[in-house]
Structure formats: C-alpha cells, structure tokens
Coordinates of C-alpha atoms in Angstrom, one line a residue:
Chain G
S1 CA 0.0 0.0 0.0
Q2 CA 1.0 3.6 -0.4
K3 CA 3.0 5.1 2.4
I4 CA 4.4 8.5 3.1
E5 CA 6.8 9.2 5.8
Q6 CA 8.0 12.4 7.5
N7 CA 10.5 12.8 10.3
S8 CA 8.4 12.7 13.5
E9 CA 11.1 14.5 15.5
A10 CA 10.7 18.2 15.9
L11 CA 13.1 20.4 13.9
N12 CA 14.5 23.3 15.9
I13 CA 16.4 26.0 14.0
Q14 CA 17.6 29.5 14.6
E15 CA 15.9 32.5 13.1
G16 CA 17.3 33.5 9.7
K17 CA 18.5 29.9 8.9
T18 CA 17.1 27.7 6.2
A19 CA 14.8 25.0 7.4
T20 CA 14.7 21.7 5.4
L21 CA 12.0 19.1 6.0
T22 CA 12.0 15.7 4.4
C23 CA 9.1 13.6 2.9
N24 CA 9.7 10.0 1.7
Y25 CA 7.2 7.9 -0.1
T26 CA 7.2 4.1 -0.9
N27 CA 5.4 1.6 -2.9
Y28 CA 4.0 4.1 -5.3
S29 CA 5.1 6.9 -7.6
P30 CA 2.7 9.7 -7.0
A31 CA 1.7 12.0 -9.9
Y32 CA 2.3 14.9 -7.5
L33 CA 3.1 15.9 -3.9
Q34 CA 1.6 18.7 -1.8
W35 CA 2.8 20.5 1.2
Y36 CA 0.6 22.0 3.9
R37 CA 1.1 24.0 7.1
Q38 CA -1.0 23.3 10.2
D39 CA -1.1 25.5 13.3
P40 CA -2.4 24.2 16.6
G41 CA -6.1 23.9 16.7
R42 CA -6.5 24.8 13.0
G43 CA -7.0 23.0 9.8
P44 CA -4.1 22.5 7.3
V45 CA -3.4 25.2 4.9
F46 CA -2.2 24.4 1.4
L47 CA 1.2 25.8 0.5
L48 CA 2.7 24.2 -2.7
L49 CA 2.0 21.4 -5.2
I50 CA 4.8 19.8 -7.2
R51 CA 4.3 17.4 -10.1
E52 CA 6.5 14.4 -10.9
N53 CA 7.9 16.1 -14.0
E54 CA 8.9 19.2 -12.0
K55 CA 12.2 19.1 -10.2
E56 CA 11.6 22.3 -8.2
K57 CA 8.8 24.7 -7.3
R58 CA 9.2 28.1 -5.5
K59 CA 6.8 30.4 -3.7
E60 CA 8.3 33.4 -1.9
R61 CA 10.6 32.0 0.8
L62 CA 9.4 28.4 0.2
K63 CA 11.0 25.9 -2.1
V64 CA 10.0 22.3 -2.8
T65 CA 12.0 19.6 -4.7
F66 CA 10.8 16.3 -6.0
D67 CA 13.3 13.5 -6.6
T68 CA 11.5 10.5 -8.2
T69 CA 14.8 8.4 -8.0
L70 CA 15.2 8.9 -4.3
K71 CA 11.4 8.8 -3.8
Q72 CA 11.7 12.0 -1.8
S73 CA 10.5 15.6 -1.5
L74 CA 12.4 18.3 0.4
F75 CA 10.7 21.4 1.7
H76 CA 12.8 24.4 2.4
I77 CA 12.0 27.7 4.2
T78 CA 14.7 30.3 3.7
A79 CA 15.4 33.1 6.1
S80 CA 13.1 31.4 8.6
Q81 CA 11.1 33.5 11.1
P82 CA 9.5 32.5 14.4
A83 CA 6.1 32.9 12.6
D84 CA 7.1 30.0 10.5
S85 CA 6.8 27.7 13.5
A86 CA 4.1 25.1 12.8
T87 CA 3.6 21.5 11.7
Y88 CA 4.2 20.9 8.0
L89 CA 2.4 18.0 6.3
C90 CA 3.4 16.3 3.1
A91 CA 0.8 14.6 1.1
Q92 CA 0.8 12.4 -2.0
W93 CA -2.0 11.8 -4.5
G94 CA -3.4 8.3 -3.8
G95 CA -4.6 7.8 -7.3
G96 CA -7.7 6.1 -8.5
A97 CA -11.2 7.5 -8.7
T98 CA -11.1 9.2 -5.4
N99 CA -8.4 11.7 -6.2
K100 CA -7.6 11.5 -2.5
L101 CA -4.5 12.6 -0.7
I102 CA -2.5 10.4 1.6
F103 CA -0.9 12.5 4.3
G104 CA 2.2 12.1 6.3
T105 CA 2.0 12.6 10.1
G106 CA 3.9 15.9 9.8
T107 CA 7.0 17.5 11.1
L108 CA 6.9 20.2 13.8
L109 CA 9.2 23.1 13.0
A110 CA 10.2 25.5 15.8
V111 CA 12.1 28.6 14.8
Q112 CA 13.9 30.2 17.8
P113 CA 14.4 34.0 17.8
Chain W
I1 CA -14.8 35.1 3.2
A2 CA -14.9 32.1 0.9
G3 CA -14.1 28.8 2.6
I4 CA -15.4 25.9 4.6
T5 CA -17.6 26.1 7.7
Q6 CA -17.7 23.2 10.1
A7 CA -20.0 22.9 13.1
P8 CA -19.9 22.4 16.0
T9 CA -16.3 23.4 16.8
S10 CA -16.3 20.9 19.7
Q11 CA -18.6 18.4 21.2
I12 CA -18.7 15.9 24.1
L13 CA -20.9 13.0 23.2
A14 CA -22.2 10.0 25.2
A15 CA -21.3 6.6 23.7
G16 CA -24.2 5.2 21.7
R17 CA -25.6 8.6 20.7
R18 CA -26.1 9.7 17.1
M19 CA -24.3 12.8 15.9
T20 CA -24.0 14.7 12.6
L21 CA -21.0 16.9 11.9
R22 CA -21.9 19.7 9.5
C23 CA -19.7 21.0 6.7
T24 CA -20.6 23.7 4.2
Q25 CA -18.5 25.3 1.5
D26 CA -19.2 28.4 -0.6
M27 CA -16.6 27.9 -3.2
R28 CA -18.7 25.6 -5.5
H29 CA -16.0 22.9 -5.4
N30 CA -17.1 19.6 -6.7
A31 CA -14.9 17.3 -4.6
M32 CA -15.3 17.2 -0.8
Y33 CA -13.7 15.0 1.9
W34 CA -13.9 14.1 5.5
Y35 CA -10.7 13.3 7.4
R36 CA -10.0 12.4 11.0
Q37 CA -6.7 13.4 12.7
D38 CA -5.3 11.5 15.6
L39 CA -2.0 11.9 17.3
G40 CA 0.7 9.8 15.7
L41 CA -1.6 8.7 12.9
G42 CA -2.0 11.8 10.9
L43 CA -5.0 12.6 8.7
R44 CA -7.0 9.6 7.5
L45 CA -9.7 9.7 4.9
I46 CA -13.2 8.6 6.1
H47 CA -15.4 9.4 3.1
Y48 CA -15.3 11.5 0.0
S49 CA -17.6 12.8 -2.7
N50 CA -16.3 13.7 -6.2
T51 CA -19.5 15.5 -7.1
A52 CA -23.0 16.1 -5.7
G53 CA -25.0 12.9 -5.6
T54 CA -22.0 10.6 -5.3
T55 CA -20.0 9.4 -2.3
G56 CA -17.3 6.9 -1.6
K57 CA -15.5 5.2 1.2
G58 CA -12.1 6.2 2.3
E59 CA -9.5 4.5 4.5
V60 CA -11.5 4.4 7.8
P61 CA -15.3 4.5 6.9
D62 CA -16.7 2.1 9.5
G63 CA -19.2 3.7 11.8
Y64 CA -19.6 6.8 9.6
S65 CA -21.9 7.7 6.8
V66 CA -22.2 10.7 4.5
S67 CA -24.6 12.3 2.0
R68 CA -24.1 14.9 -0.7
A69 CA -27.5 16.2 -1.7
N70 CA -26.0 19.4 -3.1
T71 CA -22.7 21.0 -4.0
D72 CA -22.3 23.0 -0.8
D73 CA -23.1 20.6 2.0
F74 CA -21.4 17.4 3.1
P75 CA -22.5 16.2 6.5
L76 CA -20.8 13.3 8.4
T77 CA -23.0 11.1 10.6
L78 CA -21.9 8.9 13.4
A79 CA -24.8 6.5 13.8
S80 CA -23.9 5.2 17.3
A81 CA -20.8 6.8 18.7
V82 CA -18.0 4.8 20.3
P83 CA -15.0 6.1 22.3
S84 CA -12.6 5.2 19.4
Q85 CA -14.3 7.9 17.4
T86 CA -12.8 10.5 19.7
S87 CA -10.8 12.6 17.3
V88 CA -10.5 15.9 15.4
Y89 CA -12.6 15.8 12.2
F90 CA -11.7 18.0 9.2
C91 CA -13.8 18.6 6.2
A92 CA -12.0 19.6 3.0
S93 CA -12.8 20.5 -0.6
R94 CA -10.9 20.8 -3.8
Q95 CA -11.4 22.9 -6.9
G96 CA -9.6 20.6 -9.3
A97 CA -6.5 18.5 -10.1
N98 CA -4.1 21.4 -10.1
Y99 CA -5.2 22.8 -6.7
G100 CA -4.6 22.0 -3.1
Y101 CA -7.3 21.1 -0.6
T102 CA -9.1 23.8 1.4
F103 CA -9.8 22.6 5.0
G104 CA -12.3 23.7 7.6
S105 CA -11.2 24.6 11.1
G106 CA -12.2 21.2 12.4
T107 CA -14.6 19.7 15.0
R108 CA -13.1 18.3 18.1
L109 CA -15.2 15.3 19.2
T110 CA -14.9 13.5 22.5
V111 CA -17.0 10.3 23.0
V112 CA -17.3 9.3 26.6

C-alpha cells in the first residue's frame, strides 16, 4: 500500500537559517506531492504542489523539490522566522477514482528567535 | 470570506448517541472530503464525494456515513458513537486536479 513518511522528531532551528523538511514515499510513484502548514487547533493550509515532472517549485521563501529516483521531496524555508513555527504536512496523491490525498504525520518546526 | 464552515467546533458525546457533523462550503468545489486526525496517525480519509449525488469510502469508513444532496453541504454522521471515534474531524474541498485542498477549522469530538 502507499505510504508516506515524515520525520516525526521536531526540527529546531535559529531564526534566519534555512529549514529543510523531508518527505519520503514508498510503494507508489505519485503524480504529485503537496505540502501543507498546520497551526495548533487549526485546519491544514495548502502551500505548494509539485508534479512528478517538475524538479523544483518556489513560492516566496518556500522551495519544494521532487526526486523520483530517491522517492523523496524536500521542503525548504529560507530566512526562517518565528512565525514559520508550525507543523508541516506532506501529502501524495493516492490515485484512482477518489483523487484522494494520503498525508504524512507531519514535522513540527520550531524557529527560535 | 470564501471557505469551509464546520459545526460544531467541539462536542462531548455520550457513547451510543447519534451525531451529525456539519460541513458547508461556498466555493462551488465539486470534490469534498472528511478526514479524522489522531496523534501519531495523521490525517486519515473517512469518506469522500467527487460531485453532488455521489459518495465513496475512504480508509476508515466504518461507523460513519455521509450524504451529498447538493454541492455546498457534506454532513458526516456517526450512527452510534464509540470512544474510538474521539478525534478531530476535518472537512475539505478541492477545486480541481491542479489545486490543493481547502480545509475547515475542524470539529473536536470526544466520545465518553
């Protein structure tokens, strides 16, 4: 079955540094991956979508890469700020008629001032 | 503001009781989804609807039912609540294949 894995350990970084979060998938080659941000007590918020034929996608301080050989996506936040502190979720398209997303459990990012 | 409205925001429910979680969107999205989120397990799909009048089962559908009478509303019903259904429930919708999901703020349900 399709599986998507994110580092369950929290990532602590200093303000101004680049945060890099990892998402690994197995048993399936998704057509695309998505990244979401989730704050405590709130629903996830969509950030970026990257397709399998795209190596990299950028949006302001965010950058996502997609390596189909390594079966991995990296999510980067440059010039990180304390306001970037949140849980970041990776999701792959599950395929089939549902067009459903399969989510990882997320990685908590804490940016220290 | 366009988006998804979920109600109630939280609820404590006695086991065995019936409960309907409400979800309404004003974006005219065809596809809608119900997920539950549990610590360590992430978001798991309960039911989905690709368009009004159709529904399908997700990863964890047992004990839940949905209906999609129109584009805007997608209620989730627990016929007879059990403690294992204690969770945070999120409703989501999607405009199309090139777009991400829009999520509601969630309903925190505790079954005692």
